[in-house]
Amino acid sequence: MSEAASSRVVEFAIGGMTCAACSARLEKVLNRQAGMQANVNLAAERARVRLSAEADEAAVVAAVAKAGFTAAVVDGQTRAREKAEKLQVYHREIRRFWIAVVLTLPLVGQMLFMFGEHGHQNELPRWLQLALATPVQFWIGWRFYDGAYKSLQGGGANMDVLVALGTSMAWGFSAAVTLFGLDQHVYFEGGAAVITLVLLGKLLEARAKAKTSDAIESLIRLQPKMARVERDGQWIEMPVEALMPGDVFLVRPGENVPVDGEVLDGESSVNEAMLTGESMPVGKRSGDPVFAATANGQGAMRCRATGVGEHTLLAGIIRMVGEAQGSKAPVQRLADRISAIFVPTVCVIALLTFAGWWWYSGQFAVALVNAVAVLVIACPCALGLATPTAIMVGTGQGARAGILVKNAEALERAEKIAVLALDKTGTLTCGAPQVTDVIARGTSREEALSLAAALEDHSEHPLARAIVSASSASMEATTDPAVNRKKVTNFQSFTGQGVAGEVAGRMLRLGSPSWLGLDADPAVSELQRAGKTVVVLADGNAVLALIAIADALRPTSREAVKRLRERGIRVIMLTGDNAATAAAIAAEAGIDEFRAGILPGDKAAAISELKVGGGLVAMVGDGVNDAPALAAADVSFAIGVGSDAAVEVADVTLIRGDLNGVFDAIDLSAVTLGKIRQNLFFAFFYNVLGIPLAALGWLNPVVAGAAMAMSSVSVVSNSLLLKRWRPGR
């Protein structure tokens, strides 16, 4: 068994992380463990760990605990439980914040009266300042000591170390001056104000971060909790979790569909905007699929469940969005490397600042204040939140528009696409070919379709389905008893060529004109020039019929191709059709380049050949035969209405099956990466500017604390501006 087959990915909810240094250290700790490959996301407070056979969940929990954090396996109830716990903690922290404000305000307020002629006479008694500052330092600020201890115990240093060290230095110096009656200024207000402001920043950050997961929360809320299920001829209310595949359920007017299913009877229109981003309702009748959480219109429908629980399309979307939000874009690697060494470096800078100022000024108090300012201003939170918050909001907005991004790397690479290869059937075209012409040569039209349908009866290829469908319609219309459903024996399939088999005692072949030697037939050429695919039915060397099949171009394909080309992307069509048919379809779609006659197995080779020319190559497909090419591309897009194999391989899934979704995905990539670059610039610029200012003595610790708190809030808020993005811009 291969390593990939024996491994599994488990998601854990992580508690206790406070900054980028925490997530970087925890990731390093887990990756050092045998059989573990981890990815830790600060914004989502999640760790995705690939476990080999030699490791298990308990080992992960133990390793996380040793590093100073908590871990719990994510299950179906985790999100609701976490939300309740976070709300409880949030309310407790708000109460503590207001207590801190009440205790800190007198300390800060006295500063306003100390700039006059008798400033020091307006100073609060130092014993009162000590009494006000001590609860803020050691009760309100206990979270920083606890976090710092766990961080140092785990062999690292995080933001809590900076805050605890800086404020403790200010409080300790001031307490010593007060207790021993020394003739020095005290800085109780500095430590208390920093703790209060950092706590405010954490509260604002938590509130903003909660909004980044709105996309998943809104999807979860859409699915009904109860379903009306048929049991022994009676309709009973059941929890959605209790439904099984095959159960028959009723969707009444105005209700949301409880699970994925197939309409048995009844007609209605269903709003599938939450899946596809399209606001127009979709008509549903017997045989049509319906999806969990979509909104039913005015009609009632009786449906059979086909996908329940984790096997619904909605569950797949939530799972894919969650995975994408928890993944890392390559652009984040630089931030991770910097965060891992940031805190120790800052401590060294603070120590040098302290020593330099004490030597330069000869005043211990001045040196201490400037060193504290360096420690406080240097929090790496903004750096750690810059990328994951933008990824979370961007992928969430994509999900709402029917664009499912599998991982952050794909989202980053999409904006750099130089060449886009398109499959024809089901991608450029509607994917529902129909028989348009039957030119019989030695048999009747009905008989030719009947024989051809026998050969194609078990194929899922779109062209085969078109022939079988046309044969069924022909049999319903004819009164000739000789025309009936026939069976095939000794069946053979020739990949990319056609099929053969014995039908009604005749050894028949059905396939491409080139396979059967009819490339130059005038009738074949005329049909192909009209953009139709031609298959030939032959009995030995005798041609029985030419069957022409056409697949209409999607109404939006030409516009989508135009938009992609205007973006500077080279668009190429790949198809197994002959050159004449391919030329007709390409011209209709506005595509200048195409490659015709490509066998399914050769599409991946065509992608590899395009990659040699330089630039990122993307592939769009929908069928099983597109899966190798999708895997070979730098970025791959699967039309969501296509096969599971294509969706599994692709980096991006377009649920609504519209080629405009490719343009929207590329646009979303560009906008999201723009926000990430802005965030990283703000975070780097803040620290590059702030640390020297503090070291030079130009920043008071209180001002530094306020700036540090707001830097994280500003980065998260900037990411939230991605909520303005809309498809089709």
GROMACS .gro file of N, CA and C in nm, residues 360-431:
model
  216
  360TYR      N    1   2.375   5.621   2.695
  360TYR     CA    2   2.370   5.755   2.636
  360TYR      C    3   2.317   5.859   2.733
  361SER      N    4   2.205   5.829   2.802
  361SER     CA    5   2.139   5.929   2.888
  361SER      C    6   2.179   5.917   3.033
  362GLY      N    7   2.224   5.798   3.070
  362GLY     CA    8   2.255   5.776   3.211
  362GLY      C    9   2.132   5.764   3.297
  363GLN      N   10   2.013   5.758   3.236
  363GLN     CA   11   1.888   5.750   3.312
  363GLN      C   12   1.823   5.613   3.289
  364PHE      N   13   1.814   5.538   3.397
  364PHE     CA   14   1.756   5.404   3.389
  364PHE      C   15   1.611   5.409   3.341
  365ALA      N   16   1.534   5.509   3.390
  365ALA     CA   17   1.392   5.518   3.356
  365ALA      C   18   1.371   5.541   3.207
  366VAL      N   19   1.452   5.631   3.147
  366VAL     CA   20   1.439   5.659   3.004
  366VAL      C   21   1.471   5.534   2.922
  367ALA      N   22   1.577   5.463   2.960
  367ALA     CA   23   1.616   5.341   2.890
  367ALA      C   24   1.506   5.236   2.899
  368LEU      N   25   1.446   5.226   3.018
  368LEU     CA   26   1.340   5.128   3.039
  368LEU      C   27   1.219   5.158   2.952
  369VAL      N   28   1.175   5.284   2.948
  369VAL     CA   29   1.056   5.323   2.871
  369VAL      C   30   1.075   5.293   2.723
  370ASN      N   31   1.193   5.326   2.671
  370ASN     CA   32   1.217   5.302   2.528
  370ASN      C   33   1.224   5.153   2.495
  371ALA      N   34   1.281   5.075   2.585
  371ALA     CA   35   1.287   4.930   2.564
  371ALA      C   36   1.147   4.870   2.567
  372VAL      N   37   1.064   4.918   2.659
  372VAL     CA   38   0.925   4.871   2.667
  372VAL      C   39   0.850   4.907   2.538
  373ALA      N   40   0.872   5.027   2.487
  373ALA     CA   41   0.805   5.069   2.363
  373ALA      C   42   0.842   4.977   2.247
  374VAL      N   43   0.970   4.936   2.238
  374VAL     CA   44   1.012   4.843   2.133
  374VAL      C   45   0.938   4.710   2.146
  375LEU      N   46   0.931   4.658   2.267
  375LEU     CA   47   0.864   4.529   2.290
  375LEU      C   48   0.716   4.536   2.251
  376VAL      N   49   0.652   4.648   2.286
  376VAL     CA   50   0.508   4.659   2.264
  376VAL      C   51   0.474   4.682   2.117
  377ILE      N   52   0.554   4.766   2.048
  377ILE     CA   53   0.522   4.803   1.910
  377ILE      C   54   0.544   4.686   1.813
  378ALA      N   55   0.625   4.588   1.853
  378ALA     CA   56   0.674   4.487   1.759
  378ALA      C   57   0.586   4.364   1.744
  379CYS      N   58   0.465   4.365   1.794
  379CYS     CA   59   0.379   4.246   1.786
  379CYS      C   60   0.361   4.200   1.641
  380PRO      N   61   0.386   4.071   1.611
  380PRO     CA   62   0.377   4.022   1.473
  380PRO      C   63   0.238   3.975   1.432
  381CYS      N   64   0.135   4.011   1.508
  381CYS     CA   65  -0.001   3.963   1.477
  381CYS      C   66  -0.044   4.002   1.336
  382ALA      N   67  -0.022   4.128   1.301
  382ALA     CA   68  -0.066   4.175   1.169
  382ALA      C   69  -0.002   4.093   1.058
  383LEU      N   70   0.124   4.057   1.078
  383LEU     CA   71   0.197   3.976   0.979
  383LEU      C   72   0.135   3.838   0.965
  384GLY      N   73   0.097   3.779   1.078
  384GLY     CA   74   0.039   3.645   1.074
  384GLY      C   75  -0.102   3.641   1.019
  385LEU      N   76  -0.175   3.751   1.032
  385LEU     CA   77  -0.315   3.754   0.985
  385LEU      C   78  -0.328   3.801   0.841
  386ALA      N   79  -0.221   3.857   0.784
  386ALA     CA   80  -0.228   3.920   0.652
  386ALA      C   81  -0.280   3.826   0.545
  387THR      N   82  -0.225   3.706   0.536
  387THR     CA   83  -0.263   3.613   0.429
  387THR      C   84  -0.388   3.532   0.461
  388PRO      N   85  -0.395   3.462   0.578
  388PRO     CA   86  -0.510   3.373   0.601
  388PRO      C   87  -0.645   3.444   0.604
  389THR      N   88  -0.651   3.567   0.654
  389THR     CA   89  -0.781   3.635   0.657
  389THR      C   90  -0.829   3.667   0.516
  390ALA      N   91  -0.737   3.709   0.429
  390ALA     CA   92  -0.775   3.738   0.290
  390ALA      C   93  -0.818   3.610   0.218
  391ILE      N   94  -0.746   3.500   0.242
  391ILE     CA   95  -0.783   3.371   0.181
  391ILE      C   96  -0.921   3.328   0.227
  392MET      N   97  -0.950   3.343   0.356
  392MET     CA   98  -1.079   3.301   0.410
  392MET      C   99  -1.194   3.379   0.347
  393VAL      N  100  -1.178   3.511   0.338
  393VAL     CA  101  -1.285   3.592   0.281
  393VAL      C  102  -1.296   3.567   0.130
  394GLY      N  103  -1.183   3.558   0.062
  394GLY     CA  104  -1.184   3.537  -0.083
  394GLY      C  105  -1.248   3.406  -0.122
  395THR      N  106  -1.210   3.296  -0.057
  395THR     CA  107  -1.270   3.167  -0.090
  395THR      C  108  -1.417   3.162  -0.051
  396GLY      N  109  -1.452   3.233   0.056
  396GLY     CA  110  -1.594   3.240   0.094
  396GLY      C  111  -1.677   3.312  -0.010
  397GLN      N  112  -1.626   3.424  -0.060
  397GLN     CA  113  -1.697   3.496  -0.166
  397GLN      C  114  -1.706   3.411  -0.292
  398GLY      N  115  -1.600   3.337  -0.322
  398GLY     CA  116  -1.603   3.248  -0.438
  398GLY      C  117  -1.710   3.143  -0.425
  399ALA      N  118  -1.723   3.084  -0.306
  399ALA     CA  119  -1.825   2.981  -0.284
  399ALA      C  120  -1.965   3.036  -0.307
  400ARG      N  121  -1.987   3.159  -0.264
  400ARG     CA  122  -2.119   3.219  -0.285
  400ARG      C  123  -2.149   3.240  -0.433
  401ALA      N  124  -2.044   3.253  -0.513
  401ALA     CA  125  -2.062   3.275  -0.657
  401ALA      C  126  -2.051   3.145  -0.737
  402GLY      N  127  -2.047   3.031  -0.669
  402GLY     CA  128  -2.038   2.904  -0.739
  402GLY      C  129  -1.898   2.869  -0.784
  403ILE      N  130  -1.796   2.930  -0.721
  403ILE     CA  131  -1.655   2.903  -0.753
  403ILE      C  132  -1.591   2.840  -0.630
  404LEU      N  133  -1.561   2.710  -0.638
  404LEU     CA  134  -1.503   2.640  -0.525
  404LEU      C  135  -1.353   2.622  -0.548
  405VAL      N  136  -1.274   2.684  -0.463
  405VAL     CA  137  -1.129   2.676  -0.474
  405VAL      C  138  -1.079   2.570  -0.378
  406LYS      N  139  -1.004   2.472  -0.432
  406LYS     CA  140  -0.961   2.359  -0.348
  406LYS      C  141  -0.852   2.400  -0.251
  407ASN      N  142  -0.760   2.487  -0.290
  407ASN     CA  143  -0.652   2.526  -0.200
  407ASN      C  144  -0.603   2.667  -0.233
  408ALA      N  145  -0.535   2.725  -0.136
  408ALA     CA  146  -0.490   2.864  -0.150
  408ALA      C  147  -0.384   2.878  -0.260
  409GLU      N  148  -0.307   2.774  -0.283
  409GLU     CA  149  -0.204   2.781  -0.388
  409GLU      C  150  -0.268   2.802  -0.524
  410ALA      N  151  -0.380   2.732  -0.549
  410ALA     CA  152  -0.450   2.748  -0.677
  410ALA      C  153  -0.504   2.890  -0.690
  411LEU      N  154  -0.554   2.945  -0.579
  411LEU     CA  155  -0.607   3.081  -0.582
  411LEU      C  156  -0.496   3.180  -0.615
  412GLU      N  157  -0.376   3.156  -0.564
  412GLU     CA  158  -0.265   3.247  -0.592
  412GLU      C  159  -0.219   3.235  -0.737
  413ARG      N  160  -0.215   3.114  -0.791
  413ARG     CA  161  -0.161   3.092  -0.924
  413ARG      C  162  -0.257   3.134  -1.035
  414ALA      N  163  -0.388   3.136  -1.006
  414ALA     CA  164  -0.487   3.161  -1.112
  414ALA      C  165  -0.467   3.295  -1.181
  415GLU      N  166  -0.425   3.397  -1.107
  415GLU     CA  167  -0.410   3.530  -1.168
  415GLU      C  168  -0.293   3.536  -1.265
  416LYS      N  169  -0.204   3.434  -1.260
  416LYS     CA  170  -0.084   3.435  -1.343
  416LYS      C  171  -0.099   3.349  -1.468
  417ILE      N  172  -0.220   3.300  -1.497
  417ILE     CA  173  -0.242   3.212  -1.611
  417ILE      C  174  -0.209   3.285  -1.742
  418ALA      N  175  -0.128   3.220  -1.826
  418ALA     CA  176  -0.092   3.276  -1.956
  418ALA      C  177  -0.163   3.204  -2.070
  419VAL      N  178  -0.185   3.072  -2.055
  419VAL     CA  179  -0.248   2.990  -2.159
  419VAL      C  180  -0.363   2.913  -2.095
  420LEU      N  181  -0.479   2.916  -2.162
  420LEU     CA  182  -0.595   2.843  -2.113
  420LEU      C  183  -0.642   2.745  -2.220
  421ALA      N  184  -0.633   2.616  -2.188
  421ALA     CA  185  -0.679   2.512  -2.280
  421ALA      C  186  -0.821   2.470  -2.243
  422LEU      N  187  -0.909   2.465  -2.344
  422LEU     CA  188  -1.049   2.434  -2.320
  422LEU      C  189  -1.087   2.303  -2.388
  423ASP      N  190  -1.150   2.215  -2.313
  423ASP     CA  191  -1.216   2.101  -2.375
  423ASP      C  192  -1.339   2.154  -2.449
  424LYS      N  193  -1.384   2.085  -2.552
  424LYS     CA  194  -1.500   2.134  -2.628
  424LYS      C  195  -1.632   2.088  -2.567
  425THR      N  196  -1.655   1.956  -2.569
  425THR     CA  197  -1.785   1.903  -2.529
  425THR      C  198  -1.809   1.922  -2.380
  426GLY      N  199  -1.917   1.990  -2.347
  426GLY     CA  200  -1.953   2.011  -2.208
  426GLY      C  201  -1.885   2.130  -2.143
  427THR      N  202  -1.786   2.186  -2.211
  427THR     CA  203  -1.715   2.303  -2.159
  427THR      C  204  -1.750   2.426  -2.242
  428LEU      N  205  -1.710   2.424  -2.370
  428LEU     CA  206  -1.754   2.530  -2.461
  428LEU      C  207  -1.899   2.510  -2.503
  429THR      N  208  -1.935   2.382  -2.519
  429THR     CA  209  -2.071   2.350  -2.562
  429THR      C  210  -2.157   2.310  -2.443
  430CYS      N  211  -2.285   2.290  -2.468
  430CYS     CA  212  -2.379   2.259  -2.360
  430CYS      C  213  -2.359   2.120  -2.302
  431GLY      N  214  -2.289   2.034  -2.376
  431GLY     CA  215  -2.265   1.899  -2.325
  431GLY      C  216  -2.383   1.806  -2.343
   0.00000   0.00000   0.00000
